[in-house]
Amino acid sequence: MKKVIFVLIMALLFGMTTIMGMAKKPDNLSMDSSKLKLIEPVNQNLQINCTNINRKIYFIDDISLTKNDIQNNKVCFFLNSDFVFSEFKLGDGQLALREYKQISPKNLIPAIDSLTLLHVRSKCKLYEFVFEDVSKLPDLVNIQLKYHIKDSSALKVIKTENNVLSIGGTSFWYPRNYLRDERLSLTVKTTDKIAFSINGKAVEYEIPQSFTKVYRKELLDLKSEPAMIIFVHKS
């Protein structure tokens, strides 16, 4: 009976059916002479749902950008290459993503050195938000990205070992602008068998229902020391 109750609670708490779906693939595009500016979110609220570190871990990222930024630039972001998108949307409007296969340091605003770009590209992919009609956007543009980690057998960057899954800040576990400090409102939901920490430090949590834990953290993610997230499955 307890097992049945646990399964029901997990289904209600995480609402996995809303984000599992078919993976959505961004359009592919080779780099041209255009300038790409990394996103500068006004607000960013990220929720991570983790029921098993050896299976898919789900991310729901709500990002707010200014319309002025979008009008004047091609707005882009880096994200870990082991992530797969399940949805990207702009309120009730249309939103698409482009993935850039080739990038030159001079194409980014501001430009970065070749070694830094090589390091980032070894772990991440570069995407651009594509809007149907920028002129019709409100002054504050709200975007939602849903993505998850690939099956463990297909991972190339993210690794699990000894019941531990960790993702370093330089591996871009959310669309972070590496040129500035980022403020992130973070909510993490796990089972009672999983512990969550940031940079090896425990995060306080609540137990709203049996078998569940909810961690909340207002994080200042420093560009000089990007935050690492760690999940540990306790036997």
mmCIF file of C-alpha atoms in Angstrom:
data_model
loop_
_atom_site.group_PDB
_atom_site.id
_atom_site.type_symbol
_atom_site.label_atom_id
_atom_site.label_comp_id
_atom_site.label_asym_id
_atom_site.label_seq_id
_atom_site.Cartn_x
_atom_site.Cartn_y
_atom_site.Cartn_z
ATOM 1 C CA MET A 1 0.000 0.000 0.000
ATOM 2 C CA LYS A 2 2.814 2.402 0.884
ATOM 3 C CA LYS A 3 4.411 1.754 -2.495
ATOM 4 C CA VAL A 4 1.179 2.618 -4.296
ATOM 5 C CA ILE A 5 0.830 5.862 -2.294
ATOM 6 C CA PHE A 6 4.447 6.767 -3.074
ATOM 7 C CA VAL A 7 3.918 6.303 -6.818
ATOM 8 C CA LEU A 8 0.786 8.447 -6.755
ATOM 9 C CA ILE A 9 2.522 11.235 -4.828
ATOM 10 C CA MET A 10 5.431 11.269 -7.260
ATOM 11 C CA ALA A 11 3.063 11.507 -10.199
ATOM 12 C CA LEU A 12 1.185 14.429 -8.672
ATOM 13 C CA LEU A 13 4.263 16.245 -7.392
ATOM 14 C CA PHE A 14 6.427 16.198 -10.465
ATOM 15 C CA GLY A 15 3.819 16.158 -13.207
ATOM 16 C CA MET A 16 6.244 14.361 -15.467
ATOM 17 C CA THR A 17 3.646 13.778 -18.141
ATOM 18 C CA THR A 18 3.682 17.484 -18.942
ATOM 19 C CA ILE A 19 7.333 17.504 -19.908
ATOM 20 C CA MET A 20 8.338 14.034 -21.060
ATOM 21 C CA GLY A 21 6.819 14.051 -24.555
ATOM 22 C CA MET A 22 8.786 13.902 -27.776
ATOM 23 C CA ALA A 23 12.099 15.710 -27.866
ATOM 24 C CA LYS A 24 12.057 18.940 -29.849
ATOM 25 C CA LYS A 25 15.043 19.571 -32.095
ATOM 26 C CA PRO A 26 16.261 23.110 -32.857
ATOM 27 C CA ASP A 27 17.003 24.108 -36.426
ATOM 28 C CA ASN A 28 20.661 23.798 -37.447
ATOM 29 C CA LEU A 29 22.557 26.802 -38.786
ATOM 30 C CA SER A 30 26.167 27.487 -39.725
ATOM 31 C CA MET A 31 27.729 30.681 -38.419
ATOM 32 C CA ASP A 32 27.754 33.710 -40.719
ATOM 33 C CA SER A 33 28.979 37.248 -40.105
ATOM 34 C CA SER A 34 26.074 38.011 -37.739
ATOM 35 C CA LYS A 35 26.708 39.069 -34.177
ATOM 36 C CA LEU A 36 25.307 36.926 -31.374
ATOM 37 C CA LYS A 37 24.733 38.402 -27.944
ATOM 38 C CA LEU A 38 24.435 36.173 -24.893
ATOM 39 C CA ILE A 39 21.172 36.503 -22.979
ATOM 40 C CA GLU A 40 20.963 38.869 -20.029
ATOM 41 C CA PRO A 41 17.895 37.716 -18.105
ATOM 42 C CA VAL A 42 15.956 40.159 -15.962
ATOM 43 C CA ASN A 43 14.646 37.161 -14.005
ATOM 44 C CA GLN A 44 15.361 33.458 -14.195
ATOM 45 C CA ASN A 45 13.436 30.803 -12.234
ATOM 46 C CA LEU A 46 14.620 27.233 -12.630
ATOM 47 C CA GLN A 47 12.929 24.099 -11.333
ATOM 48 C CA ILE A 48 14.692 20.718 -11.350
ATOM 49 C CA ASN A 49 12.747 17.482 -10.802
ATOM 50 C CA CYS A 50 14.820 14.448 -9.852
ATOM 51 C CA THR A 51 13.391 11.071 -8.901
ATOM 52 C CA ASN A 52 16.332 8.921 -9.965
ATOM 53 C CA ILE A 53 19.843 10.114 -10.805
ATOM 54 C CA ASN A 54 20.370 7.274 -13.308
ATOM 55 C CA ARG A 55 17.316 8.267 -15.310
ATOM 56 C CA LYS A 56 16.211 11.519 -16.876
ATOM 57 C CA ILE A 57 16.309 14.606 -14.640
ATOM 58 C CA TYR A 58 13.888 17.306 -15.776
ATOM 59 C CA PHE A 59 14.468 21.078 -15.912
ATOM 60 C CA ILE A 60 11.840 23.819 -16.318
ATOM 61 C CA ASP A 61 13.429 27.246 -16.826
ATOM 62 C CA ASP A 62 11.332 30.430 -16.864
ATOM 63 C CA ILE A 63 13.369 33.297 -18.326
ATOM 64 C CA SER A 64 12.414 36.984 -18.621
ATOM 65 C CA LEU A 65 14.190 39.168 -21.200
ATOM 66 C CA THR A 66 13.679 42.766 -22.285
ATOM 67 C CA LYS A 67 12.175 43.417 -25.705
ATOM 68 C CA ASN A 68 14.884 46.003 -26.381
ATOM 69 C CA ASP A 69 17.585 43.342 -26.104
ATOM 70 C CA ILE A 70 15.763 41.141 -28.580
ATOM 71 C CA GLN A 71 15.176 43.938 -31.089
ATOM 72 C CA ASN A 72 18.820 44.947 -31.257
ATOM 73 C CA ASN A 73 20.558 41.572 -31.191
ATOM 74 C CA LYS A 74 20.374 37.929 -32.066
ATOM 75 C CA VAL A 75 19.879 36.583 -28.542
ATOM 76 C CA CYS A 76 21.697 33.329 -27.822
ATOM 77 C CA PHE A 77 22.728 31.022 -24.991
ATOM 78 C CA PHE A 78 24.939 28.014 -24.284
ATOM 79 C CA LEU A 79 23.526 24.806 -22.787
ATOM 80 C CA ASN A 80 25.084 21.442 -21.970
ATOM 81 C CA SER A 81 25.188 19.096 -24.964
ATOM 82 C CA ASP A 82 23.817 16.208 -22.854
ATOM 83 C CA PHE A 83 20.468 17.996 -22.532
ATOM 84 C CA VAL A 84 17.490 17.361 -24.811
ATOM 85 C CA PHE A 85 14.695 19.912 -25.254
ATOM 86 C CA SER A 86 11.125 18.744 -24.742
ATOM 87 C CA GLU A 87 9.484 22.166 -25.155
ATOM 88 C CA PHE A 88 10.268 25.845 -25.699
ATOM 89 C CA LYS A 89 7.509 28.426 -25.702
ATOM 90 C CA LEU A 90 6.747 32.112 -25.552
ATOM 91 C CA GLY A 91 3.468 32.508 -23.650
ATOM 92 C CA ASP A 92 0.805 32.000 -26.319
ATOM 93 C CA GLY A 93 3.133 33.106 -29.121
ATOM 94 C CA GLN A 94 5.483 31.195 -31.394
ATOM 95 C CA LEU A 95 9.104 30.530 -30.442
ATOM 96 C CA ALA A 96 11.774 28.491 -32.178
ATOM 97 C CA LEU A 97 15.419 27.694 -31.484
ATOM 98 C CA ARG A 98 18.388 27.607 -33.823
ATOM 99 C CA GLU A 99 21.525 25.656 -33.072
ATOM 100 C CA TYR A 100 24.802 27.022 -34.432
ATOM 101 C CA LYS A 101 27.206 24.328 -35.579
ATOM 102 C CA GLN A 102 30.179 26.608 -36.270
ATOM 103 C CA ILE A 103 31.137 29.650 -34.213
ATOM 104 C CA SER A 104 33.962 32.147 -34.425
ATOM 105 C CA PRO A 105 35.024 34.059 -31.275
ATOM 106 C CA LYS A 106 34.482 37.346 -33.117
ATOM 107 C CA ASN A 107 30.822 36.486 -33.770
ATOM 108 C CA LEU A 108 29.943 36.735 -30.071
ATOM 109 C CA ILE A 109 29.250 40.006 -28.262
ATOM 110 C CA PRO A 110 31.582 40.695 -26.619
ATOM 111 C CA ALA A 111 34.149 38.542 -28.426
ATOM 112 C CA ILE A 112 35.949 35.879 -26.386
ATOM 113 C CA ASP A 113 39.306 34.258 -26.896
ATOM 114 C CA SER A 114 39.611 31.068 -28.910
ATOM 115 C CA LEU A 115 40.689 28.867 -25.986
ATOM 116 C CA THR A 116 37.672 29.875 -23.892
ATOM 117 C CA LEU A 117 35.318 29.205 -26.773
ATOM 118 C CA LEU A 118 36.970 25.842 -27.448
ATOM 119 C CA HIS A 119 36.475 24.872 -23.788
ATOM 120 C CA VAL A 120 32.802 25.896 -23.804
ATOM 121 C CA ARG A 121 32.079 24.217 -27.130
ATOM 122 C CA SER A 122 33.582 20.929 -25.925
ATOM 123 C CA LYS A 123 30.717 20.677 -23.424
ATOM 124 C CA CYS A 124 27.912 22.812 -24.812
ATOM 125 C CA LYS A 125 25.847 23.827 -27.808
ATOM 126 C CA LEU A 126 24.978 27.379 -28.849
ATOM 127 C CA TYR A 127 21.317 28.229 -29.440
ATOM 128 C CA GLU A 128 19.475 31.335 -30.605
ATOM 129 C CA PHE A 129 15.893 32.324 -29.742
ATOM 130 C CA VAL A 130 13.880 32.935 -32.919
ATOM 131 C CA PHE A 131 10.727 35.066 -32.567
ATOM 132 C CA GLU A 132 7.922 35.220 -35.116
ATOM 133 C CA ASP A 133 7.317 39.003 -34.836
ATOM 134 C CA VAL A 134 9.498 40.988 -32.421
ATOM 135 C CA SER A 135 7.439 44.174 -32.934
ATOM 136 C CA LYS A 136 4.440 42.550 -31.258
ATOM 137 C CA LEU A 137 6.318 41.441 -28.160
ATOM 138 C CA PRO A 138 5.660 43.091 -24.766
ATOM 139 C CA ASP A 139 8.420 45.106 -23.076
ATOM 140 C CA LEU A 140 9.146 42.124 -20.824
ATOM 141 C CA VAL A 141 9.351 38.843 -22.738
ATOM 142 C CA ASN A 142 8.702 35.614 -20.825
ATOM 143 C CA ILE A 143 10.121 32.370 -22.199
ATOM 144 C CA GLN A 144 9.896 28.832 -20.854
ATOM 145 C CA LEU A 145 12.402 26.101 -21.702
ATOM 146 C CA LYS A 146 11.866 22.475 -20.765
ATOM 147 C CA TYR A 147 14.756 20.049 -21.128
ATOM 148 C CA HIS A 148 16.095 16.867 -19.603
ATOM 149 C CA ILE A 149 19.267 14.832 -19.329
ATOM 150 C CA LYS A 150 19.728 12.062 -21.898
ATOM 151 C CA ASP A 151 19.602 8.420 -20.884
ATOM 152 C CA SER A 152 22.732 7.571 -18.905
ATOM 153 C CA SER A 153 24.066 5.315 -21.693
ATOM 154 C CA ALA A 154 24.194 8.295 -24.105
ATOM 155 C CA LEU A 155 25.906 10.826 -21.836
ATOM 156 C CA LYS A 156 29.193 12.359 -22.991
ATOM 157 C CA VAL A 157 29.752 15.280 -20.587
ATOM 158 C CA ILE A 158 27.623 14.575 -17.512
ATOM 159 C CA LYS A 159 28.650 11.475 -15.562
ATOM 160 C CA THR A 160 27.136 9.446 -12.752
ATOM 161 C CA GLU A 161 29.428 7.491 -10.453
ATOM 162 C CA ASN A 162 28.887 5.737 -7.126
ATOM 163 C CA ASN A 163 25.296 7.019 -6.863
ATOM 164 C CA VAL A 164 26.451 10.603 -7.427
ATOM 165 C CA LEU A 165 25.542 12.904 -10.314
ATOM 166 C CA SER A 166 27.278 16.268 -10.529
ATOM 167 C CA ILE A 167 27.227 19.038 -13.139
ATOM 168 C CA GLY A 168 29.862 21.761 -12.957
ATOM 169 C CA GLY A 169 29.016 25.392 -13.595
ATOM 170 C CA THR A 170 31.281 25.552 -16.649
ATOM 171 C CA SER A 171 29.191 22.717 -18.083
ATOM 172 C CA PHE A 172 26.173 25.045 -18.265
ATOM 173 C CA TRP A 173 23.331 23.233 -16.488
ATOM 174 C CA TYR A 174 21.130 26.257 -17.268
ATOM 175 C CA PRO A 175 21.386 29.123 -19.818
ATOM 176 C CA ARG A 176 24.001 31.097 -17.902
ATOM 177 C CA ASN A 177 25.828 34.152 -19.223
ATOM 178 C CA TYR A 178 29.460 33.328 -18.430
ATOM 179 C CA LEU A 179 30.442 37.004 -18.841
ATOM 180 C CA ARG A 180 28.571 38.191 -15.741
ATOM 181 C CA ASP A 181 27.258 37.112 -12.345
ATOM 182 C CA GLU A 182 23.790 35.557 -12.609
ATOM 183 C CA ARG A 183 20.907 35.650 -10.132
ATOM 184 C CA LEU A 184 18.887 32.454 -10.174
ATOM 185 C CA SER A 185 15.779 31.436 -8.229
ATOM 186 C CA LEU A 186 16.228 27.694 -7.896
ATOM 187 C CA THR A 187 13.685 25.059 -6.813
ATOM 188 C CA VAL A 188 14.704 21.390 -6.676
ATOM 189 C CA LYS A 189 12.252 18.542 -6.042
ATOM 190 C CA THR A 190 13.510 15.065 -5.169
ATOM 191 C CA THR A 191 12.446 11.897 -3.429
ATOM 192 C CA ASP A 192 13.450 11.391 0.185
ATOM 193 C CA LYS A 193 16.226 9.059 -1.012
ATOM 194 C CA ILE A 194 18.110 11.830 -2.846
ATOM 195 C CA ALA A 195 20.228 14.597 -1.316
ATOM 196 C CA PHE A 196 20.944 17.831 -3.208
ATOM 197 C CA SER A 197 23.825 20.250 -2.704
ATOM 198 C CA ILE A 198 25.460 23.244 -4.406
ATOM 199 C CA ASN A 199 29.260 23.423 -4.505
ATOM 200 C CA GLY A 200 29.341 20.563 -2.003
ATOM 201 C CA LYS A 201 27.268 22.503 0.559
ATOM 202 C CA ALA A 202 23.912 21.159 1.724
ATOM 203 C CA VAL A 203 20.797 23.166 0.868
ATOM 204 C CA GLU A 204 17.906 23.435 3.320
ATOM 205 C CA TYR A 205 14.750 21.612 2.300
ATOM 206 C CA GLU A 206 11.100 21.140 3.208
ATOM 207 C CA ILE A 207 9.084 17.918 3.328
ATOM 208 C CA PRO A 208 5.626 18.964 2.102
ATOM 209 C CA GLN A 209 4.498 15.342 1.610
ATOM 210 C CA SER A 210 5.748 11.896 2.517
ATOM 211 C CA PHE A 211 8.654 10.640 0.401
ATOM 212 C CA THR A 212 9.368 14.103 -1.103
ATOM 213 C CA LYS A 213 11.841 16.919 -0.482
ATOM 214 C CA VAL A 214 11.758 20.466 -1.881
ATOM 215 C CA TYR A 215 14.903 22.607 -1.887
ATOM 216 C CA ARG A 216 14.708 26.374 -2.531
ATOM 217 C CA LYS A 217 17.699 28.621 -3.090
ATOM 218 C CA GLU A 218 18.207 32.223 -4.239
ATOM 219 C CA LEU A 219 21.552 31.789 -5.924
ATOM 220 C CA LEU A 220 24.105 34.374 -6.984
ATOM 221 C CA ASP A 221 26.103 32.407 -9.518
ATOM 222 C CA LEU A 222 29.505 34.083 -9.816
ATOM 223 C CA LYS A 223 31.218 34.228 -13.199
ATOM 224 C CA SER A 224 34.541 33.699 -11.405
ATOM 225 C CA GLU A 225 33.254 30.530 -9.676
ATOM 226 C CA PRO A 226 30.219 29.015 -11.456
ATOM 227 C CA ALA A 227 28.049 26.830 -9.222
ATOM 228 C CA MET A 228 28.155 23.036 -9.326
ATOM 229 C CA ILE A 229 25.011 21.044 -8.547
ATOM 230 C CA ILE A 230 25.247 17.577 -6.976
ATOM 231 C CA PHE A 231 22.655 14.828 -6.512
ATOM 232 C CA VAL A 232 23.435 11.859 -4.237
ATOM 233 C CA HIS A 233 21.235 8.779 -4.041
ATOM 234 C CA LYS A 234 21.248 7.363 -0.524
ATOM 235 C CA SER A 235 20.943 3.609 -0.189
#
